[in-house]
PDB file of C-alpha atoms in Angstrom:
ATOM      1  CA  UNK A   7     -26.810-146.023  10.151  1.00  0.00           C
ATOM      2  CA  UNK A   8     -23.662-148.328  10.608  1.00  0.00           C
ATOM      3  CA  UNK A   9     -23.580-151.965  11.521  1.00  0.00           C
ATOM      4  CA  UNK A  10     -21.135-153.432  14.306  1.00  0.00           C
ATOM      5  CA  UNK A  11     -19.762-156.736  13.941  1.00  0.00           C
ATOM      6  CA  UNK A  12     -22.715-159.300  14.949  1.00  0.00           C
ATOM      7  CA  UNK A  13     -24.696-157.538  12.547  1.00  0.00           C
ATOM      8  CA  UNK A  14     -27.132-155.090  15.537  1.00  0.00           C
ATOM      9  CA  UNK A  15     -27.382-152.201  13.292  1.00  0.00           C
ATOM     10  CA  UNK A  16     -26.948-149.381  15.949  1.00  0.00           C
ATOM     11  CA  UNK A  17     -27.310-145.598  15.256  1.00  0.00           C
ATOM     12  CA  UNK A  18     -23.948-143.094  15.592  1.00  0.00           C
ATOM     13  CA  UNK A  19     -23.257-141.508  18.415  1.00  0.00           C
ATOM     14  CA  UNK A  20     -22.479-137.594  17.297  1.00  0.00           C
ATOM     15  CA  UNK A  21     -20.566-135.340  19.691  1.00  0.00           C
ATOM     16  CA  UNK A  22     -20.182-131.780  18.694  1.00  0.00           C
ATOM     17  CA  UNK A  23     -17.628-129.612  18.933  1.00  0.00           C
ATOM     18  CA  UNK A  24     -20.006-127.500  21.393  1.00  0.00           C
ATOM     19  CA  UNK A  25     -20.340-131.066  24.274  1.00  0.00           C
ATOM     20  CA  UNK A  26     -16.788-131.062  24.092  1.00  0.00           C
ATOM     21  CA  UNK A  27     -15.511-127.969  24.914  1.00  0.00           C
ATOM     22  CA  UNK A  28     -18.485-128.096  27.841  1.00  0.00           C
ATOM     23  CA  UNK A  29     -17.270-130.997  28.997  1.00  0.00           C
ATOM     24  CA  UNK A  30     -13.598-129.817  29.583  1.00  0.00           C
ATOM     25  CA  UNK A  31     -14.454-126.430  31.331  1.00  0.00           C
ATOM     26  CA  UNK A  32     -16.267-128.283  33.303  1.00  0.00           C
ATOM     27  CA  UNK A  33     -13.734-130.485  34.588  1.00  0.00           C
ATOM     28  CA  UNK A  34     -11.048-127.650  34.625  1.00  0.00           C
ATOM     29  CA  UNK A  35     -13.399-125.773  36.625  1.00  0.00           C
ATOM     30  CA  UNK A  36     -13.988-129.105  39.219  1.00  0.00           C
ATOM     31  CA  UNK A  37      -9.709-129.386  39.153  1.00  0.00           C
ATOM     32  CA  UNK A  38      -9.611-125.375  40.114  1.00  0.00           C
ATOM     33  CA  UNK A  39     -12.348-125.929  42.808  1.00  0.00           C
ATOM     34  CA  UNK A  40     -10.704-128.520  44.782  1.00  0.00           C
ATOM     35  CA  UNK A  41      -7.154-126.655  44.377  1.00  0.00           C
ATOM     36  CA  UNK A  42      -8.873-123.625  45.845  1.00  0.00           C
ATOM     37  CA  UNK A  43     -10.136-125.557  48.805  1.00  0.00           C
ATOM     38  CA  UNK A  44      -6.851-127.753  50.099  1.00  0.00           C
ATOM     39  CA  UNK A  45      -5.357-126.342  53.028  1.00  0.00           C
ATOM     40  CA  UNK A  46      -2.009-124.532  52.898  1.00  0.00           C
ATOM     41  CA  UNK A  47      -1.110-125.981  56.374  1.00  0.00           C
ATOM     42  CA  UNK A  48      -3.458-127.189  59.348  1.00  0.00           C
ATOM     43  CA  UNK A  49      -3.599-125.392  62.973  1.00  0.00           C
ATOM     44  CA  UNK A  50      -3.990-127.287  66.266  1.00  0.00           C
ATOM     45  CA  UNK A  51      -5.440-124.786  68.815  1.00  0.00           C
ATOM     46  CA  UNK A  52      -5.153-126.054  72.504  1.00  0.00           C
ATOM     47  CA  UNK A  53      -7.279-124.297  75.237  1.00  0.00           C
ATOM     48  CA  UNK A  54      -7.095-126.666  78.179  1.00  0.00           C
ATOM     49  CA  UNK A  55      -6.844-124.215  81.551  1.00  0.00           C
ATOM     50  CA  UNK A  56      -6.564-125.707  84.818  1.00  0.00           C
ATOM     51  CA  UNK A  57      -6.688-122.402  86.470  1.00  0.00           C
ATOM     52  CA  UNK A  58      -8.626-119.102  85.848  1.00  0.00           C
ATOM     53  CA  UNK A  59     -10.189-119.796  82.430  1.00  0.00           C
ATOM     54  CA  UNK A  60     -11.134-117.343  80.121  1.00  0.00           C
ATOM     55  CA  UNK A  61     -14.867-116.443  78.602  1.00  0.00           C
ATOM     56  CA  UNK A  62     -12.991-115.334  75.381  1.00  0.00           C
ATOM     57  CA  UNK A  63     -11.719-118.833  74.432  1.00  0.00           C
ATOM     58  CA  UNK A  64     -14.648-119.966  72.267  1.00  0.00           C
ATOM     59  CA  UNK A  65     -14.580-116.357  70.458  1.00  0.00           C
ATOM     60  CA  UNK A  66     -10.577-116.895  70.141  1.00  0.00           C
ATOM     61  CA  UNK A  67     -11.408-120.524  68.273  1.00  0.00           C
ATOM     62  CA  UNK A  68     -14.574-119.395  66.218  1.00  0.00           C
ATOM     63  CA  UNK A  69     -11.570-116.501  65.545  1.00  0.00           C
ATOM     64  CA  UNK A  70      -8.770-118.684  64.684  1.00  0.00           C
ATOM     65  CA  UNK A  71     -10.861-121.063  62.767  1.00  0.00           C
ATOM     66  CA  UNK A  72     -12.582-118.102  60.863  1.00  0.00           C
ATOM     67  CA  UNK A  73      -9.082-116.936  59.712  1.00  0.00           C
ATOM     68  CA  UNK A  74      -8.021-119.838  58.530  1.00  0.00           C
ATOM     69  CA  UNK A  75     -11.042-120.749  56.771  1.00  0.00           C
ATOM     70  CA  UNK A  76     -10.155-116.895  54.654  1.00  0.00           C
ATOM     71  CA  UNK A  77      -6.711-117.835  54.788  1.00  0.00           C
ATOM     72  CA  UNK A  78      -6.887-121.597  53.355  1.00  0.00           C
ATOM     73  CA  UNK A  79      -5.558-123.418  56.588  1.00  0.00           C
ATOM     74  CA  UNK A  80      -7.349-125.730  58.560  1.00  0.00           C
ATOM     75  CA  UNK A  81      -7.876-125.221  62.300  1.00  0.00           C
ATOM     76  CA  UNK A  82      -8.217-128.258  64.693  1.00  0.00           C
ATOM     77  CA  UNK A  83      -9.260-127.565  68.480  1.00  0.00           C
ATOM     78  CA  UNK A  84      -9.042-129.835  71.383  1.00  0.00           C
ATOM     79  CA  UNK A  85      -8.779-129.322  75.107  1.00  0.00           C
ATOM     80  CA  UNK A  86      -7.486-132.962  75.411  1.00  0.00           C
ATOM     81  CA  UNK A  87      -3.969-133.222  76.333  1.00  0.00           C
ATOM     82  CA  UNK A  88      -4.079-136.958  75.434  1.00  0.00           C
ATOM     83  CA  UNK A  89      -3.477-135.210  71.549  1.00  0.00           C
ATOM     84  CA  UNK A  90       0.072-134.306  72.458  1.00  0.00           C
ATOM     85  CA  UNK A  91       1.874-137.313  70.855  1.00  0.00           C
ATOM     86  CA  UNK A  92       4.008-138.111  68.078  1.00  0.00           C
ATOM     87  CA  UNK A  93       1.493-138.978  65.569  1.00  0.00           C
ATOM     88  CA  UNK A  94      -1.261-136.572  66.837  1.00  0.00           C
ATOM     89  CA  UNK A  95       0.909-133.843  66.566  1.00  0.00           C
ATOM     90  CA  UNK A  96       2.409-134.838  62.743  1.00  0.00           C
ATOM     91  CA  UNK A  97      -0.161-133.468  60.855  1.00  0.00           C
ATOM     92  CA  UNK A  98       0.616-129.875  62.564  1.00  0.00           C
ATOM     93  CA  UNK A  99       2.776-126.836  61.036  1.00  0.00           C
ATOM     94  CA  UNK A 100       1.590-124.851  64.513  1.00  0.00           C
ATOM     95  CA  UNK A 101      -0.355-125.252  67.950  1.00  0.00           C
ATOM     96  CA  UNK A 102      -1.729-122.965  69.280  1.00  0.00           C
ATOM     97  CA  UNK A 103      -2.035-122.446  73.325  1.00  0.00           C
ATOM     98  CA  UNK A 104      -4.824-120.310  73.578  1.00  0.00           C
ATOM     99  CA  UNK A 105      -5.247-118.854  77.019  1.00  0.00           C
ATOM    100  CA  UNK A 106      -4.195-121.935  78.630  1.00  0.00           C
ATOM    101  CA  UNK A 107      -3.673-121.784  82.251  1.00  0.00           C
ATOM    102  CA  UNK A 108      -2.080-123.881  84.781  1.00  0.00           C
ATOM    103  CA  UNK A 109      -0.343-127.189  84.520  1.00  0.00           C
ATOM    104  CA  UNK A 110      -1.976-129.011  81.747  1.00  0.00           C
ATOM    105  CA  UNK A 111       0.547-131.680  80.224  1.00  0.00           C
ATOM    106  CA  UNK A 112       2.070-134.663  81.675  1.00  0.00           C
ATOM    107  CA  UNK A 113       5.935-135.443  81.034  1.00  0.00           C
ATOM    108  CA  UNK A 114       5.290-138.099  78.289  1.00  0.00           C
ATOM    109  CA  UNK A 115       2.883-134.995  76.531  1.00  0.00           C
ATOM    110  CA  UNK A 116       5.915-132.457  77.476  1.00  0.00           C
ATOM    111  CA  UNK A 117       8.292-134.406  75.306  1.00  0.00           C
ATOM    112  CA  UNK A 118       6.446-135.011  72.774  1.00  0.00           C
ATOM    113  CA  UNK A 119       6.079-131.441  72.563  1.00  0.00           C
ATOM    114  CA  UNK A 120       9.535-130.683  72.819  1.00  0.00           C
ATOM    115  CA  UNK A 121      10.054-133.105  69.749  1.00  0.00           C
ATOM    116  CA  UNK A 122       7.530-131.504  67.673  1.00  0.00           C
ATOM    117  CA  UNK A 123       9.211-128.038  68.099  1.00  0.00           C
ATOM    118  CA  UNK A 124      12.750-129.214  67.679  1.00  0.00           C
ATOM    119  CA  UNK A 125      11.492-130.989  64.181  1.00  0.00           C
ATOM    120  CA  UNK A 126      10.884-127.226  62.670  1.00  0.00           C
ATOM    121  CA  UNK A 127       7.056-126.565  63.844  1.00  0.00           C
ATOM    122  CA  UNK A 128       5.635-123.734  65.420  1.00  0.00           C
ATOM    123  CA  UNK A 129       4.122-122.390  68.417  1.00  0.00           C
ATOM    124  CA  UNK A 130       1.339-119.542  68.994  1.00  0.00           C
ATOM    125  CA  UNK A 131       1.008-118.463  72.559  1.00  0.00           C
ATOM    126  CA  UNK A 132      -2.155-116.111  72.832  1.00  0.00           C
ATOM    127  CA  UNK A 133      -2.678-113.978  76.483  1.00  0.00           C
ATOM    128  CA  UNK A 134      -2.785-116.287  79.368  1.00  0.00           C
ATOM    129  CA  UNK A 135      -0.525-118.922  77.294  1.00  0.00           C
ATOM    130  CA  UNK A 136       2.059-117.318  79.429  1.00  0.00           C
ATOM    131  CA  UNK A 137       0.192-118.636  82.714  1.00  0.00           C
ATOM    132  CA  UNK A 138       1.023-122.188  82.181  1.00  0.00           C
ATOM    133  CA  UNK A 139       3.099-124.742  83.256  1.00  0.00           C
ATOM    134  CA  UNK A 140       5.726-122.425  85.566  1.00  0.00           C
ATOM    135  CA  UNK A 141       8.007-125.785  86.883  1.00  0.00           C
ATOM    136  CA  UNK A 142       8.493-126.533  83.068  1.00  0.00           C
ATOM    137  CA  UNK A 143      11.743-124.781  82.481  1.00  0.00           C
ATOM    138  CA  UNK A 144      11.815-125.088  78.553  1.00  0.00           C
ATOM    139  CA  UNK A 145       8.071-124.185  78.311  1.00  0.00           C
ATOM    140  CA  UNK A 146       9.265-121.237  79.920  1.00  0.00           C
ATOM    141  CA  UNK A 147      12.155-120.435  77.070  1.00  0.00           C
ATOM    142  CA  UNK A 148       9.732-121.393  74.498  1.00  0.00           C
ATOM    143  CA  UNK A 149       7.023-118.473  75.658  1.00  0.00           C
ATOM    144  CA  UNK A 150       9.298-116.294  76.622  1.00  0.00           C
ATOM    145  CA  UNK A 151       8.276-114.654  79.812  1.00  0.00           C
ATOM    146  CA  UNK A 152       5.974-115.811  82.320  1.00  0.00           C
ATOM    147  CA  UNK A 153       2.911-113.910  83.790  1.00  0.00           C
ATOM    148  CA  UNK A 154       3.007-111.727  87.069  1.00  0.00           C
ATOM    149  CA  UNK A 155      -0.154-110.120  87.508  1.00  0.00           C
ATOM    150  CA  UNK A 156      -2.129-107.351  85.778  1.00  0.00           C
ATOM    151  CA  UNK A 157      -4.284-104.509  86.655  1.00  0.00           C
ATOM    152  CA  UNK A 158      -7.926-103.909  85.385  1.00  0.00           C
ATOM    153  CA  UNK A 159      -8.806-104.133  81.943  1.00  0.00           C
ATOM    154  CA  UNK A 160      -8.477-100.728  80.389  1.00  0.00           C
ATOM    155  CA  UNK A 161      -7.394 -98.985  77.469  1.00  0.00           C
ATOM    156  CA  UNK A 162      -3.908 -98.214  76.286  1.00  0.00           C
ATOM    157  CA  UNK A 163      -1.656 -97.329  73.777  1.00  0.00           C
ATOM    158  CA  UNK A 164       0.629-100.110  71.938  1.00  0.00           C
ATOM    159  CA  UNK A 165       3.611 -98.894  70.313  1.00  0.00           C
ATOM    160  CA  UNK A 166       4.886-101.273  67.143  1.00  0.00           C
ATOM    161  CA  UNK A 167       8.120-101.800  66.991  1.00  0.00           C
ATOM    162  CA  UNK A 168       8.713-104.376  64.241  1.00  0.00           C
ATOM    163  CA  UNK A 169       6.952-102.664  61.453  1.00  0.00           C
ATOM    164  CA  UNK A 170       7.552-105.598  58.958  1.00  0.00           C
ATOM    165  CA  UNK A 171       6.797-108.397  60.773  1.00  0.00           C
ATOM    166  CA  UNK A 172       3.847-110.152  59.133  1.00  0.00           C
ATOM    167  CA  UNK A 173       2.078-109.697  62.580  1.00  0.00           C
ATOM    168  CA  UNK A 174       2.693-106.072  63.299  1.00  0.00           C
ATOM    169  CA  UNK A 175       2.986-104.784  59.834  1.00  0.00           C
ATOM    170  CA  UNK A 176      -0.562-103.964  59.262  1.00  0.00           C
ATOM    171  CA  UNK A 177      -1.641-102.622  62.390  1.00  0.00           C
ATOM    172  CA  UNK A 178      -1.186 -98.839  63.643  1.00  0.00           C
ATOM    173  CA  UNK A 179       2.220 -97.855  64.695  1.00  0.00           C
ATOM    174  CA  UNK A 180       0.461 -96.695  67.365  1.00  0.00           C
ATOM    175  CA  UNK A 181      -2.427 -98.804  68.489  1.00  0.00           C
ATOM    176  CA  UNK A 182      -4.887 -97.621  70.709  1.00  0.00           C
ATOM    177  CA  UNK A 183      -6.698-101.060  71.670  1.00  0.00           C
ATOM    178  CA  UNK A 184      -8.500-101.859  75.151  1.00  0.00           C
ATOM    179  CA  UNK A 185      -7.424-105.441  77.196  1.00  0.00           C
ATOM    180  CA  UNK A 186      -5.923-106.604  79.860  1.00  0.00           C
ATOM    181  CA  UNK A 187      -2.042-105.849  80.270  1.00  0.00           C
ATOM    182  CA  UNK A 188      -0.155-107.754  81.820  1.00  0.00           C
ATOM    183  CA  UNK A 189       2.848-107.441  83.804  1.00  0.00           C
ATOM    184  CA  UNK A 190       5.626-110.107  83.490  1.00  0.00           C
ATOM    185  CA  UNK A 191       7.868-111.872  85.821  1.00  0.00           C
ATOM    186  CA  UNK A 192      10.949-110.922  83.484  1.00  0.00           C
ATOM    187  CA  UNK A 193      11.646-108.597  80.693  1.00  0.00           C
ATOM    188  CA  UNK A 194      11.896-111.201  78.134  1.00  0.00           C
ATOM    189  CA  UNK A 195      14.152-108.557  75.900  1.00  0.00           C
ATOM    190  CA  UNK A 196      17.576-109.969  74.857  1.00  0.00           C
ATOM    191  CA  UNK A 197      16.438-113.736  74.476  1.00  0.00           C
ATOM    192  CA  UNK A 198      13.488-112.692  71.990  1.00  0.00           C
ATOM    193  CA  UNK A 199      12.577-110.142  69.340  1.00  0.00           C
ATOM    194  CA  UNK A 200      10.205-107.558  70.891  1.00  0.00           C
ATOM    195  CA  UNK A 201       7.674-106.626  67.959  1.00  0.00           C
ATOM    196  CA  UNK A 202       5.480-104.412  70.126  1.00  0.00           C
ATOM    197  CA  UNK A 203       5.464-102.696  73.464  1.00  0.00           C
ATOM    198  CA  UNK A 204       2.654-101.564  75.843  1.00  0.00           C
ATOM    199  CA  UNK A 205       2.984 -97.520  76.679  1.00  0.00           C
ATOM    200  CA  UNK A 206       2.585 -97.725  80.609  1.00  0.00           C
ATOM    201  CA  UNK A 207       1.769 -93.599  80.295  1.00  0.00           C
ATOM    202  CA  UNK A 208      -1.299 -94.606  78.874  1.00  0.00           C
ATOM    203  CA  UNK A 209      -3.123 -96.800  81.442  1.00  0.00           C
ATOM    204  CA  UNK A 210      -2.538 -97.560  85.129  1.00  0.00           C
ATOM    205  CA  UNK A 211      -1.000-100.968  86.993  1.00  0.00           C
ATOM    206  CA  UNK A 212       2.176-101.426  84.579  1.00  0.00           C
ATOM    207  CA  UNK A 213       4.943-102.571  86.417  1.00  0.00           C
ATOM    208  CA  UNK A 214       7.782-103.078  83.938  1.00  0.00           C
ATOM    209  CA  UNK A 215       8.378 -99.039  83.156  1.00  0.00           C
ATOM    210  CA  UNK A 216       9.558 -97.807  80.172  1.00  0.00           C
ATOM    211  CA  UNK A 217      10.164-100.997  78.408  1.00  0.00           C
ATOM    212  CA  UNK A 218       6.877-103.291  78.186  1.00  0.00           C
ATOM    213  CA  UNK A 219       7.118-105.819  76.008  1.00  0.00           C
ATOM    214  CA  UNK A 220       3.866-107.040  75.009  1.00  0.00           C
ATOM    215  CA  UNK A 221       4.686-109.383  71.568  1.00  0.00           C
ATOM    216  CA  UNK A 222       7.755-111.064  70.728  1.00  0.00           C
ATOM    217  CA  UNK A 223       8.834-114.052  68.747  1.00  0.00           C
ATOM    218  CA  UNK A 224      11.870-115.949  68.707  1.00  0.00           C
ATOM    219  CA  UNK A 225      13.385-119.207  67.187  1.00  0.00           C
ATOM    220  CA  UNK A 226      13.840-121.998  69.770  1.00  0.00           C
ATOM    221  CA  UNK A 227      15.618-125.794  69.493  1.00  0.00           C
ATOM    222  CA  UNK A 228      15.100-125.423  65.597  1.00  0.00           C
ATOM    223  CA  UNK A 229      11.415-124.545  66.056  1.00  0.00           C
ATOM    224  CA  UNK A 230       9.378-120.866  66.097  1.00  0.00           C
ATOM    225  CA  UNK A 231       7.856-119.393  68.728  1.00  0.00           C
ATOM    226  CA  UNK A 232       5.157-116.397  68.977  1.00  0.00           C
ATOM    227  CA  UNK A 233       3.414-114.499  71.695  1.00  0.00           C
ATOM    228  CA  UNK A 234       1.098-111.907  72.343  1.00  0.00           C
ATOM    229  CA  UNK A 235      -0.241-110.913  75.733  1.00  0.00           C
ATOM    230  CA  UNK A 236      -3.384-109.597  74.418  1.00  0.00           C
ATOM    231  CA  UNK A 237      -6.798-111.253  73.220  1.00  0.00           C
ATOM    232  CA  UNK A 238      -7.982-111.553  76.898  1.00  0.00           C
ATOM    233  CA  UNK A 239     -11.054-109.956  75.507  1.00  0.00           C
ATOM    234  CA  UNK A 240     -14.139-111.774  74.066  1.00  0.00           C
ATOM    235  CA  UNK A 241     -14.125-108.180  72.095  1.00  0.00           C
ATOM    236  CA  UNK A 242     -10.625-108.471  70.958  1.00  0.00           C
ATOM    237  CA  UNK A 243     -11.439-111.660  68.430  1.00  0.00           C
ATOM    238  CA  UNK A 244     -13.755-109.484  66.999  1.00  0.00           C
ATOM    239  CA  UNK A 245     -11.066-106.527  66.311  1.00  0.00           C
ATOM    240  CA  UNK A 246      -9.975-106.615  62.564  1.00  0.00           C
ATOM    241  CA  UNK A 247      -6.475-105.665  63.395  1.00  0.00           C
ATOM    242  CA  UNK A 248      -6.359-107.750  66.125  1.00  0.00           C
ATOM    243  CA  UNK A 249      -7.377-111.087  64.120  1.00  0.00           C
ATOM    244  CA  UNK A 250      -4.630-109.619  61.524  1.00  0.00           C
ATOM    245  CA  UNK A 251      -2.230-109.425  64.446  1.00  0.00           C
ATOM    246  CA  UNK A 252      -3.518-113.414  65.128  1.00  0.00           C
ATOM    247  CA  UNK A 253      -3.021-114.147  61.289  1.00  0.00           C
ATOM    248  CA  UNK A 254       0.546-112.948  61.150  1.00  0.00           C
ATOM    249  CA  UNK A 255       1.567-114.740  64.227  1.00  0.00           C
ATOM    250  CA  UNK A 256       0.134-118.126  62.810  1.00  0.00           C
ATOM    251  CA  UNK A 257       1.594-117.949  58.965  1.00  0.00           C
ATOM    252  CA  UNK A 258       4.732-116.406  60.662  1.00  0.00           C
ATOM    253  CA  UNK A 259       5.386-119.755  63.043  1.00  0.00           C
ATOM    254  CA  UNK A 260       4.048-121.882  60.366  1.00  0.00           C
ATOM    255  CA  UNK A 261       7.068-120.955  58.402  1.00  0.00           C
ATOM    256  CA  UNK A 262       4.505-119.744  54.990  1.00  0.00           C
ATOM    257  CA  UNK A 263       5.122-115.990  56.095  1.00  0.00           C
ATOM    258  CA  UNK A 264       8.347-113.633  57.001  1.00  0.00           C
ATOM    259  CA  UNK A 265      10.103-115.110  60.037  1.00  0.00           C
ATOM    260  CA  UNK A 266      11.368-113.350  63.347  1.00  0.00           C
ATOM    261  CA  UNK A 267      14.916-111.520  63.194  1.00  0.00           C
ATOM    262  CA  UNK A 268      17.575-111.777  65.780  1.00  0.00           C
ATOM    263  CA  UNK A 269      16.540-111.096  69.700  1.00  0.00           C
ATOM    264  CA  UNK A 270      16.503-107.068  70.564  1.00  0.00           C
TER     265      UNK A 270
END
C-alpha cells in the first residue's frame, strides 16, 4: 500500500509486462488497418446518356466500383452534370464516361473539364463514350475517334498490340471475346497509341478493313486519355479479363500505373 499526498492511502496500480505488449499490437494493428483501407486515388464515373442508353451501365459501375474496392481506390458515380466544376472535380485523379451518349455538358461544365485535364488528370472513355458530344471539337481529340455505327453483337477475335500496357498486358494476345464492334468515323491511328485491334475476318459489319482500332490511349493538353470500344455488354463487366482490361485503363490514366507511349 502507498499513500499520496492528502494522506487517501490508495492501492498500486501493477501493469505487466504481458498488458503492455497487448496494448501496443493492438494499436499497431488499428494503425495497419486504417493504412490498408485509405484510397490510393478516387474515381468519378459519369453515365449521363441523352441518347440510346445502355442496360450494362449499372453492371459497368457495380464493375468499376468492385475494382476499386480490390484495388484500394474509391469510385464516385453521378449522372449529374452539375458535378463538372472546379471544386467537384478536385478530388479526382480520373472520370470516367461510361457509355455516355449524346450531348450531356453545358459550356461552363465543358471548361471545367478542359481545366481538369490540362491540370494532369485522367480520362476513361468506356464503349459508347465515343457517342457523345460530336459539335465539341476537343472532346473529340480527347476520345479519339467518334462512333459510326456497328453491326449486331457477335463474337470476334481481338488482336493485342501493346503487350505491356497495364491494360492489355494481361489479357490474350489473341482475345476471343463477344460485344458489340463498332465502326468509327476515323481511324484514330497516328494521333493515338493503338493497344488493340478488332480482326474484321472474324465477325461480320466491320467497316474499317484491315486496321480496326478498338483501344488506344494518348496524352492530351498535359492530361491522359483512354478508350475502349467494348463493355457494351451487361456480360462483359462480368469477364475477368475484361474488368482487368477496365483496371489497367483506370491506374494507367490515373498516372499510379505504366503510361501510354508515343501515337502508332
Amino acid at each position: 500500500m502507498a499513500a499520496d499526498r492528502i494522506g487517501v492511502w490508495r492501492p498500486h496500480r501493477r501493469v505487466t509486462p504481458l498488458l503492455v505488449a497487448c496494448a501496443i499490437a493492438g494499436a499497431a494493428t488499428a494503425s495497419s488497418g486504417a493504412a490498408e483501407t485509405e484510397p490510393r486515388f478516387a474515381v468519378l464515373v459519369f453515365s449521363k446518356t441523352t441518347g440510346f442508353r445502355h442496360d450494362s451501365i449499372p453492371q459497368g459501375i457495380a464493375a468499376i466500383t468492385a475494382i476499386g474496392a480490390e484495388h484500394e481506390f474509391a469510385v464516385d458515380s453521378t449522372e449529374d452534370a452539375a458535378r463538372f466544376t472546379d471544386a467537384g472535380l478536385a478530388g479526382y485523379k480520373v472520370v470516367v464516361f461510361l457509355s455516355t451518349t449524346g450531348d450531356i455538358l453545358d459550356d461552363r461544365q465543358k471548361a471545367a473539364f478542359e481545366r481538369y485535364i490540362r491540370s494532369g488528370r485522367g480520362f476513361v472513355g468506356v464503349h459508347s463514350a465515343s457517342d457523345t458530344e460530336y459539335r465539341w471539337a476537343w472532346y473529340g481529340r480527347l476520345v479519339g475517334a467518334y462512333f459510326a455505327n456497328h453491326p449486331e453483337i457477335q463474337p470476334a477475335t481481338v488482336h493485342i498490340e501493346d503487350r505491356t500496357h497495364p491494360s492489355t498486358k494481361d489479357v490474350p494476345a489473341l482475345w476471343q471475346r463477344t460485344d458489340e464492334w463498332y465502326n468509327f468515323r476515323s481511324n484514330p491511328r497516328g494521333a493515338v497509341h493503338v493497344l488493340a485491334t478488332v480482326n474484321e475476318a472474324t465477325y461480320s459489319g466491320g467497316k474499317m478493313g484491315s486496321d480496326h482500332p478498338i483501344a488506344w490511349c494518348h496524352t492530351i493538353d498535359g492530361g491522359r486519355s483512354w478508350y475502349t470500344a467494348m463493355g457494351h455488354t451487361s456480360e462483359s463487366y462480368a469477364e475477368p479479363w475484361f474488368r482487368a482490361h477496365l483496371l489497367g485503363g483506370i491506374e494507367s490514366t490515373a498516372g499510379v500505373a505504366g503510361g501510354c507511349a508515343g501515337a502508332n
